[in-house]
Short mmCIF file of C-alpha atoms in Angstrom, two decimals:
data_model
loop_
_atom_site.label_atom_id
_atom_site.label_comp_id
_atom_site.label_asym_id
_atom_site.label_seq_id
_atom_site.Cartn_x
_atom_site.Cartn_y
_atom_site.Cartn_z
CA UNK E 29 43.76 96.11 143.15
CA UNK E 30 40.86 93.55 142.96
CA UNK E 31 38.20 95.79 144.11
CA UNK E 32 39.61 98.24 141.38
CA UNK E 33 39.39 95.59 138.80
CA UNK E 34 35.86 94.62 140.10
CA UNK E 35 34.39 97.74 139.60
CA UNK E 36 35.50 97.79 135.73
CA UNK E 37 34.71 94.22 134.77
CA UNK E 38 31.38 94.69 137.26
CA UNK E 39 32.26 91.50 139.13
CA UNK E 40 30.62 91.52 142.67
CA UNK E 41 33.72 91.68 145.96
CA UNK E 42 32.87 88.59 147.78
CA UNK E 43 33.16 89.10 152.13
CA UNK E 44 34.24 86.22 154.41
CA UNK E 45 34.18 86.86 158.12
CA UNK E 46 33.04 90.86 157.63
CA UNK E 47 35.86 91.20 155.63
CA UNK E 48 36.79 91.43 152.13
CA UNK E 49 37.84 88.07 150.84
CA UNK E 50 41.24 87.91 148.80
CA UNK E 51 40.99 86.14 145.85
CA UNK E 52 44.91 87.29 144.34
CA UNK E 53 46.78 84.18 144.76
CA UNK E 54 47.29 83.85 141.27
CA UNK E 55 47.43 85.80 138.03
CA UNK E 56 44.04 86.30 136.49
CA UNK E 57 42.65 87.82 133.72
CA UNK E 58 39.68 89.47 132.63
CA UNK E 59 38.76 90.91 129.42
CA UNK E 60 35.89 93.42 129.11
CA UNK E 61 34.40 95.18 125.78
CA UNK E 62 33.95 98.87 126.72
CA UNK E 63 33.06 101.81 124.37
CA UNK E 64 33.53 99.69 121.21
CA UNK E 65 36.92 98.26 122.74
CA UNK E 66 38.49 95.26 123.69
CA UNK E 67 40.41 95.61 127.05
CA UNK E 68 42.77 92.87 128.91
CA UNK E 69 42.92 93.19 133.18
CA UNK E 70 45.42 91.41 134.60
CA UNK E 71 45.14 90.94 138.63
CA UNK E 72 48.40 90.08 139.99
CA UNK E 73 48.93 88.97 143.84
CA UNK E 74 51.64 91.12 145.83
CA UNK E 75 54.86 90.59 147.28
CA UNK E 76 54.44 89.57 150.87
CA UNK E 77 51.23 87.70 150.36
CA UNK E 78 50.34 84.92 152.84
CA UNK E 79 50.54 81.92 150.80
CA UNK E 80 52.92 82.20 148.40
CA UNK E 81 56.83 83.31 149.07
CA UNK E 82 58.36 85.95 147.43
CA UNK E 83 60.61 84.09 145.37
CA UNK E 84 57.30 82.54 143.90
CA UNK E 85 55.58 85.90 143.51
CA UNK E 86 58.20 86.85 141.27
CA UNK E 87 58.71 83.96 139.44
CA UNK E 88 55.03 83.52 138.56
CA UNK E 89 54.85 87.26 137.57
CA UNK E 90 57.97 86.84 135.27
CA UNK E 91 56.76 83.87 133.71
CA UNK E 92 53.39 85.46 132.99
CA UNK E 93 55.04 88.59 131.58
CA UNK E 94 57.82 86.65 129.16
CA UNK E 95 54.73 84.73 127.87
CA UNK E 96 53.14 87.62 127.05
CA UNK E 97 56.65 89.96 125.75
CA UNK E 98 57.43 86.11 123.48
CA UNK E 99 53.73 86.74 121.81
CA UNK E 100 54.54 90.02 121.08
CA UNK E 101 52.11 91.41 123.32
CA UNK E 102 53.07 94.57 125.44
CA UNK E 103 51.36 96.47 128.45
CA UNK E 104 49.21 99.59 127.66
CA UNK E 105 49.56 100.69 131.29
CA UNK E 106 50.42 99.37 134.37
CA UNK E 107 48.46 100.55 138.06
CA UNK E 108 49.96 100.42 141.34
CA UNK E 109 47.06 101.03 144.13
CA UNK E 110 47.91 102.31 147.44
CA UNK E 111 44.95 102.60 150.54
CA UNK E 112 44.85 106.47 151.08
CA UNK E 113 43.82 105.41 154.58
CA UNK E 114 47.19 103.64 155.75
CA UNK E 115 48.42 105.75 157.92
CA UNK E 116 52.16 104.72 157.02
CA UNK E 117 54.32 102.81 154.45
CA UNK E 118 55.54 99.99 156.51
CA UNK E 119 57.63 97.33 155.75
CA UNK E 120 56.10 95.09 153.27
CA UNK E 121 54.42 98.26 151.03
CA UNK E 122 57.67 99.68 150.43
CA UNK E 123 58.83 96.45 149.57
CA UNK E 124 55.92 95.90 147.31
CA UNK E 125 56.69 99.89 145.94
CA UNK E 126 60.60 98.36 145.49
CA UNK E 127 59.65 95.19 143.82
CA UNK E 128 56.84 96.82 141.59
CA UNK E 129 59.65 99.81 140.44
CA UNK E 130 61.93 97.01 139.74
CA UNK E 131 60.01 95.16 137.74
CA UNK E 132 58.61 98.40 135.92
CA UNK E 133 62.18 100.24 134.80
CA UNK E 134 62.15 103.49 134.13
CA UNK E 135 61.55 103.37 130.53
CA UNK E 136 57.93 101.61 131.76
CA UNK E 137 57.32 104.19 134.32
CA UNK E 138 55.30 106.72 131.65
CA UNK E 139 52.38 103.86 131.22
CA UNK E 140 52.23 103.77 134.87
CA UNK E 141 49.86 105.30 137.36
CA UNK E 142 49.52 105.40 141.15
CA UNK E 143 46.11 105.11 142.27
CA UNK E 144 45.16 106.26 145.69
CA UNK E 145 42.33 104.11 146.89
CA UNK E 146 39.10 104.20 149.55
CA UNK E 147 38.86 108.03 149.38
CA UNK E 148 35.16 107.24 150.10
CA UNK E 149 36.65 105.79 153.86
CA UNK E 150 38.84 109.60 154.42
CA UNK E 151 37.31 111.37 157.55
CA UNK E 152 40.03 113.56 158.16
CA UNK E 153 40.55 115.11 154.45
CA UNK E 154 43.57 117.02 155.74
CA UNK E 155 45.52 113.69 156.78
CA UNK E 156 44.76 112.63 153.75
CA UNK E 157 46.22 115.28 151.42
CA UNK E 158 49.31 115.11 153.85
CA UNK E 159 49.75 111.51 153.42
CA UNK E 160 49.51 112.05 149.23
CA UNK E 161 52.23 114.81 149.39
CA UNK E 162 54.67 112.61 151.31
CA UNK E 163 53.94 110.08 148.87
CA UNK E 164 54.79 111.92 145.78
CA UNK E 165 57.39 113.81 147.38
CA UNK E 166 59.34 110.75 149.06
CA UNK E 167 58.55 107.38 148.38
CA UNK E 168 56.62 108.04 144.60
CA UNK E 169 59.21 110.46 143.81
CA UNK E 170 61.60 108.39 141.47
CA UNK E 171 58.58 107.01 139.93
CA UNK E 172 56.77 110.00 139.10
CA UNK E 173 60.34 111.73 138.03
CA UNK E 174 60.50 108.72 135.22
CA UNK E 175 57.41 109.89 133.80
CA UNK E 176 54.87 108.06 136.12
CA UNK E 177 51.43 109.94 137.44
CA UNK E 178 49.53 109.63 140.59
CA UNK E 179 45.78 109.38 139.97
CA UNK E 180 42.39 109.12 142.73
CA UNK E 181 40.38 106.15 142.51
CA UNK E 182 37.67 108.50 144.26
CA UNK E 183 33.91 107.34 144.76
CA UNK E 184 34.89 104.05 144.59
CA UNK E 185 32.38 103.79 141.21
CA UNK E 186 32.99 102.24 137.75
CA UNK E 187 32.87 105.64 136.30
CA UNK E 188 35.86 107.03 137.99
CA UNK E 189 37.85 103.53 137.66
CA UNK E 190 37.53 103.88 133.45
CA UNK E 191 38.56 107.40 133.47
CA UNK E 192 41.76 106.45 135.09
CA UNK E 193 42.19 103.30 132.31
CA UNK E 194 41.31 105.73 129.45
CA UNK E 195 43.67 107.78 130.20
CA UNK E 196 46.42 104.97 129.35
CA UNK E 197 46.40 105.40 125.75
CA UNK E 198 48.95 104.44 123.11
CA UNK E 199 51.16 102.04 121.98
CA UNK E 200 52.13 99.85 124.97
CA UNK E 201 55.92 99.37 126.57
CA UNK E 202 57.81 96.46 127.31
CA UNK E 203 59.06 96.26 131.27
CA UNK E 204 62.27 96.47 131.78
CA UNK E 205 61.90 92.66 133.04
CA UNK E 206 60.90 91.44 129.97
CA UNK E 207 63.62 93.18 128.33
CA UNK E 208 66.34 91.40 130.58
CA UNK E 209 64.70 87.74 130.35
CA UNK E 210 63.69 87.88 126.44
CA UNK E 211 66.19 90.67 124.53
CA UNK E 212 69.16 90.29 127.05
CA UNK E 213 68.36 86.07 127.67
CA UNK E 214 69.27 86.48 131.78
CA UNK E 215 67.94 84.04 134.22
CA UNK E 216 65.52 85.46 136.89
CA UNK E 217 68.24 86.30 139.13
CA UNK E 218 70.39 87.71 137.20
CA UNK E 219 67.76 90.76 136.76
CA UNK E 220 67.12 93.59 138.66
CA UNK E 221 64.30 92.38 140.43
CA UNK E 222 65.99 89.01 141.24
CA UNK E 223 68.93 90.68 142.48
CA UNK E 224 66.79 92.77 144.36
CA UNK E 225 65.43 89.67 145.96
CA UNK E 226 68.50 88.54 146.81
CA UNK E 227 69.91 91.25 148.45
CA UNK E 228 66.64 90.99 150.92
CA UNK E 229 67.54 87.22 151.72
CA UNK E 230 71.18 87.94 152.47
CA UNK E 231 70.26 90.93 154.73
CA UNK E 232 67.46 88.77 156.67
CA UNK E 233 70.32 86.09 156.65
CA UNK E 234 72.54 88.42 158.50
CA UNK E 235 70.13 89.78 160.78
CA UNK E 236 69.69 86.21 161.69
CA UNK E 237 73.67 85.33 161.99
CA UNK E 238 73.26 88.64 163.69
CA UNK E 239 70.79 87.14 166.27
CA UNK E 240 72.57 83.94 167.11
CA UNK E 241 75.71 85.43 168.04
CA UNK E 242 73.52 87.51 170.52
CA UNK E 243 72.04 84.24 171.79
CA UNK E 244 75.22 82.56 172.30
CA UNK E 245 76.88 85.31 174.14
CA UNK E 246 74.02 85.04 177.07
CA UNK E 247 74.21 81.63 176.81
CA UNK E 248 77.67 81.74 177.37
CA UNK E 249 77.20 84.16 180.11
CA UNK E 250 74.99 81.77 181.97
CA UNK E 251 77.36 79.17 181.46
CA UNK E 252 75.34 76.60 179.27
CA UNK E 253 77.56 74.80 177.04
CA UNK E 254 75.04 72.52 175.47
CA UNK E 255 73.03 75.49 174.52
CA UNK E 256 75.80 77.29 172.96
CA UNK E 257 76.73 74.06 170.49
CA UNK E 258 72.70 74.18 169.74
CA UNK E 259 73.16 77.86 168.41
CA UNK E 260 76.61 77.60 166.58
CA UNK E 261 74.91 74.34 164.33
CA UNK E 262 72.44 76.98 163.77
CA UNK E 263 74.80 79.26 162.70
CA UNK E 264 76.73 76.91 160.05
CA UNK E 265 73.24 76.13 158.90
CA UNK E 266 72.47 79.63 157.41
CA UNK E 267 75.84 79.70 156.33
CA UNK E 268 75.05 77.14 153.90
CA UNK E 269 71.76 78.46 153.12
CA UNK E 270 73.69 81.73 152.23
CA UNK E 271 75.83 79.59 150.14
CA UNK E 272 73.01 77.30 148.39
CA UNK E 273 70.40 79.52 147.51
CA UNK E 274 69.31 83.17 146.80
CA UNK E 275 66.04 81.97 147.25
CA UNK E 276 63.21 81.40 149.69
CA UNK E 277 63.27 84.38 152.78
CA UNK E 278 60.15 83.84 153.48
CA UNK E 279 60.45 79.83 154.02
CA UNK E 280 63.89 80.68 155.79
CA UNK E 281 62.45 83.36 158.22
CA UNK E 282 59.39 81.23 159.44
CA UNK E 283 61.91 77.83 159.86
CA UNK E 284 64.58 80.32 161.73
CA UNK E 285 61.99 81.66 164.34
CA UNK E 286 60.87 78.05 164.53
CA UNK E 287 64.61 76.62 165.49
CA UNK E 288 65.42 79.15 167.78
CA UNK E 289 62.12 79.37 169.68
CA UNK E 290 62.63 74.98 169.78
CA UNK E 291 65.98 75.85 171.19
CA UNK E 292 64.93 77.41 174.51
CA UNK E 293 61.88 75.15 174.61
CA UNK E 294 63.90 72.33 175.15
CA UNK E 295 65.55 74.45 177.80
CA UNK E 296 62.50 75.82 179.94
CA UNK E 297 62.79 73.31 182.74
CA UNK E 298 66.12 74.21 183.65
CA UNK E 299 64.84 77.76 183.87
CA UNK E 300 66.05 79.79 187.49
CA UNK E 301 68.69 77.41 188.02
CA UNK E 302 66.37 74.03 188.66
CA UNK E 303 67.90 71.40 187.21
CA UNK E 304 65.77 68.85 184.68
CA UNK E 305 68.00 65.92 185.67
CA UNK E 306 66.05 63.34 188.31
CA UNK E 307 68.32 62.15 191.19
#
């Protein structure tokens, strides 16, 4: 979205290391006076990103965007961008698509539009016109069915970056999270994005129970008792994390991996049988 965002406000992409330097870690804004016109961009970091959590992603976002909803101002149009040249939607983009739907509501979804980016990188243009008609057909679909349109950042040039913004016109639309935290007064988790949120963190909190009890049947299997107690502390652990919070996966994903893999650290010397205890 930066580079996007560059190219209308003119703003040069700065490179670190051969590659293109993130500078989304926060919201910014930039306003620009085009064609007689006053225009607001707002750069937003993603879901996923490396130094923020997800729960702060979203919270940061909402706050921005009840600020804005409490001043009475309201989105024109909203722009999703999507590399044409990833060659699948893993993971953390369709958790991004998810989030960013979420967050959007269907009444929203008219004012928004899904740019395709670095058509200037395609070199097989075949691939690529496969790749937009799974898009819109499967994971775009129940965006584009609300009203939303997919549009082609091609050229990578200010020219072509406009003509998609001009073509946002109108009266703008509140998001269906503003709605719920202003007109309907609900906490963060009690939206639809929150929820969403926590629905993630209980499923990576049973795929971690999930784990465990894996790891304590082998260790039970190879007869270590002390191990065992080690992994069912674990497990009352993340019980209480399920029943604290509906907050931090990220945090609580990192600090699981962490605790297990300090688990069987402690345990390599009595690896193949050799026991760790000096006569």
């Amino acid at each position: 979205m930066s580079n996007f965002i560059n190219k209308l406000t003119g703003t040069r992409e700065e490179k670190a290391a051969g590659h293109l330097k993130s500078h989304t870690q926060a919201i910014r804004e930039f306003q620009v006076n085009h064609s007689n016109r006053q225009y607001v961009f707002v750069d937003t970091p993603g879901f996923d990103e490396t130094y923020r959590s997800d729960r702060d992603i979203l919270r940061m976002i909402a706050e921005w965007l009840e600020k804005k909803y409490r001043g009475n101002v309201k989105l024109t149009g909203i722009i999703y961008t999507h590399r044409i040249t990833d060659n699948r939607m893993s993971g953390s983009l369709c958790k991004n698509l998810d989030m960013f739907s979420r967050l959007c509501g269907d009444k929203a979804a008219e004012r928004v539009r899904l740019v395709t980016t670095m058509w200037d990188r395609v070199k097989d243009t075949r691939l690529a016109e496969s790749r937009v008609s799974q898009l819109e057909k499967n994971f775009w679909k129940p965006l584009i069915e609300a009203g939303a349109r997919h549009k082609r950042f091609e050229g990578n040039s200010s020219r072509c970056a406009w003509k998609i913004v001009q073509d946002l016109n109108g009266d703008g639309e509140a998001l269906l999270l503003q709605e719920e935290l202003v007109d309907a007064g609900r906490n963060l988790n009690e939206t639809t994005a929150g929820k969403a949120l926590h629905t993630q963190f209980q499923k990576l909190l049973h795929e971690e129970k999930e784990t465990i009890k894996q790891l304590q049947e082998e260790a039970k299997a190879q007869r270590d008792p002390e191990l065992v107690r080690q992994l069912e502390a674990e497990q009352r652990r993340l019980e209480i994390e399920l029943q604290k919070t509906w907050g931090d996966k990220h945090k609580l994903k990192v600090s699981f991996f962490r605790r297990i893999a300090r688990l069987f650290a402690r345990k390599t010397p009595a690896v193949n049988g050799h026991s760790a205890r000096s006569n």
